[in-house]
Amino acid sequence: MMGSLDPLGMPLSTEVWSGERADDGFYLPIIERIGHGLQTPGLWFVGDGKRRALDTRAYLAKHQDWYVSPLPLTGATAEALDAWITTGVTQGERGA
């Protein structure tokens, strides 16, 4: 797991673990370390779907930071995806 400064790609924090453990519990420590080092609210964190855990999202919201991760293609998200894409394409074609 690595935290880097974009667009430079400069590493801010790196952790290496063996692969037999789930990585869910390792997100907050690296996010905390980066936040303490930069002392700047409004940071963007990008990660996989496991990084969307409620405690991780709550921590980021509390510290006025943001996150981006893929949406699951199940349930209501899967049902709404085609409509979202159609709306976005339509707005793009109109220049909205």
mmCIF file of C-alpha atoms in Angstrom:
data_model
loop_
_atom_site.group_PDB
_atom_site.id
_atom_site.type_symbol
_atom_site.label_atom_id
_atom_site.label_comp_id
_atom_site.label_asym_id
_atom_site.label_seq_id
_atom_site.Cartn_x
_atom_site.Cartn_y
_atom_site.Cartn_z
ATOM 1 C CA MET A 1 0.000 0.000 0.000
ATOM 2 C CA MET A 2 1.407 3.386 -0.909
ATOM 3 C CA GLY A 3 0.410 6.995 -0.488
ATOM 4 C CA SER A 4 1.893 9.354 -3.050
ATOM 5 C CA LEU A 5 1.737 13.009 -3.960
ATOM 6 C CA ASP A 6 -0.002 13.489 -7.288
ATOM 7 C CA PRO A 7 0.898 14.507 -10.001
ATOM 8 C CA LEU A 8 4.545 14.018 -9.008
ATOM 9 C CA GLY A 9 4.132 10.416 -7.896
ATOM 10 C CA MET A 10 6.401 11.197 -4.947
ATOM 11 C CA PRO A 11 5.926 8.529 -2.238
ATOM 12 C CA LEU A 12 4.637 9.852 1.082
ATOM 13 C CA SER A 13 4.107 6.571 2.897
ATOM 14 C CA THR A 14 4.598 2.921 1.981
ATOM 15 C CA GLU A 15 3.577 -0.275 3.768
ATOM 16 C CA VAL A 16 4.286 -3.862 2.700
ATOM 17 C CA TRP A 17 2.409 -6.801 4.226
ATOM 18 C CA SER A 18 2.226 -10.480 3.463
ATOM 19 C CA GLY A 19 -0.710 -11.458 1.286
ATOM 20 C CA GLU A 20 -2.566 -13.797 3.636
ATOM 21 C CA ARG A 21 -4.286 -10.934 5.488
ATOM 22 C CA ALA A 22 -7.091 -8.649 4.394
ATOM 23 C CA ASP A 23 -5.951 -5.088 3.781
ATOM 24 C CA ASP A 24 -9.098 -3.360 5.108
ATOM 25 C CA GLY A 25 -7.592 -2.554 8.505
ATOM 26 C CA PHE A 26 -4.442 -1.021 7.076
ATOM 27 C CA TYR A 27 -6.030 1.972 5.365
ATOM 28 C CA LEU A 28 -6.585 4.192 8.400
ATOM 29 C CA PRO A 29 -3.006 4.040 9.739
ATOM 30 C CA ILE A 30 -1.519 5.112 6.400
ATOM 31 C CA ILE A 31 -4.195 7.805 5.913
ATOM 32 C CA GLU A 32 -3.490 9.124 9.423
ATOM 33 C CA ARG A 33 0.260 9.176 8.800
ATOM 34 C CA ILE A 34 -0.152 11.097 5.541
ATOM 35 C CA GLY A 35 -2.623 13.543 7.128
ATOM 36 C CA HIS A 36 -0.344 14.244 10.096
ATOM 37 C CA GLY A 37 2.597 14.771 7.766
ATOM 38 C CA LEU A 38 0.874 17.162 5.364
ATOM 39 C CA GLN A 39 -1.315 19.021 7.915
ATOM 40 C CA THR A 40 -3.687 20.055 5.106
ATOM 41 C CA PRO A 41 -7.439 19.409 4.945
ATOM 42 C CA GLY A 42 -9.089 18.556 1.650
ATOM 43 C CA LEU A 43 -6.780 15.690 0.662
ATOM 44 C CA TRP A 44 -8.028 13.173 -1.931
ATOM 45 C CA PHE A 45 -7.587 9.461 -1.240
ATOM 46 C CA VAL A 46 -8.053 6.923 -4.036
ATOM 47 C CA GLY A 47 -8.455 3.251 -3.301
ATOM 48 C CA ASP A 48 -10.237 0.012 -4.039
ATOM 49 C CA GLY A 49 -13.728 -0.928 -2.890
ATOM 50 C CA LYS A 50 -12.549 -2.156 0.520
ATOM 51 C CA ARG A 51 -11.386 1.354 1.306
ATOM 52 C CA ARG A 52 -15.026 2.432 1.343
ATOM 53 C CA ALA A 53 -15.555 0.923 4.811
ATOM 54 C CA LEU A 54 -17.733 3.113 7.010
ATOM 55 C CA ASP A 55 -15.024 3.815 9.592
ATOM 56 C CA THR A 56 -12.618 4.922 6.862
ATOM 57 C CA ARG A 57 -15.201 7.199 5.229
ATOM 58 C CA ALA A 58 -16.160 8.642 8.627
ATOM 59 C CA TYR A 59 -12.515 9.382 9.436
ATOM 60 C CA LEU A 60 -12.017 11.171 6.101
ATOM 61 C CA ALA A 61 -15.222 13.199 6.524
ATOM 62 C CA LYS A 62 -14.233 14.185 10.063
ATOM 63 C CA HIS A 63 -10.880 15.467 8.783
ATOM 64 C CA GLN A 64 -12.457 17.264 5.791
ATOM 65 C CA ASP A 65 -10.795 14.950 3.280
ATOM 66 C CA TRP A 66 -12.248 13.235 0.196
ATOM 67 C CA TYR A 67 -12.162 9.739 -1.259
ATOM 68 C CA VAL A 68 -12.670 8.081 -4.625
ATOM 69 C CA SER A 69 -13.243 4.373 -5.124
ATOM 70 C CA PRO A 70 -15.167 2.207 -7.570
ATOM 71 C CA LEU A 71 -18.854 1.635 -6.959
ATOM 72 C CA PRO A 72 -20.061 -1.953 -6.639
ATOM 73 C CA LEU A 73 -21.896 -3.232 -9.684
ATOM 74 C CA THR A 74 -24.668 -4.753 -7.579
ATOM 75 C CA GLY A 75 -28.056 -3.693 -6.270
ATOM 76 C CA ALA A 76 -29.256 -0.137 -6.826
ATOM 77 C CA THR A 77 -25.906 0.971 -8.270
ATOM 78 C CA ALA A 78 -26.054 -1.633 -11.030
ATOM 79 C CA GLU A 79 -29.671 -0.730 -11.793
ATOM 80 C CA ALA A 80 -28.954 3.016 -12.022
ATOM 81 C CA LEU A 81 -25.638 2.863 -13.905
ATOM 82 C CA ASP A 82 -27.088 2.873 -17.443
ATOM 83 C CA ALA A 83 -29.251 5.908 -16.648
ATOM 84 C CA TRP A 84 -26.268 7.775 -15.151
ATOM 85 C CA ILE A 85 -24.157 7.078 -18.236
ATOM 86 C CA THR A 86 -26.970 8.124 -20.591
ATOM 87 C CA THR A 87 -27.505 11.349 -18.622
ATOM 88 C CA GLY A 88 -23.776 12.144 -18.662
ATOM 89 C CA VAL A 89 -23.418 11.493 -22.397
ATOM 90 C CA THR A 90 -26.515 13.568 -23.151
ATOM 91 C CA GLN A 91 -25.267 16.473 -21.054
ATOM 92 C CA GLY A 92 -21.838 16.211 -22.679
ATOM 93 C CA GLU A 93 -23.338 16.342 -26.161
ATOM 94 C CA ARG A 94 -25.321 19.457 -25.195
ATOM 95 C CA GLY A 95 -22.242 21.047 -23.653
ATOM 96 C CA ALA A 96 -23.924 21.249 -20.241
#
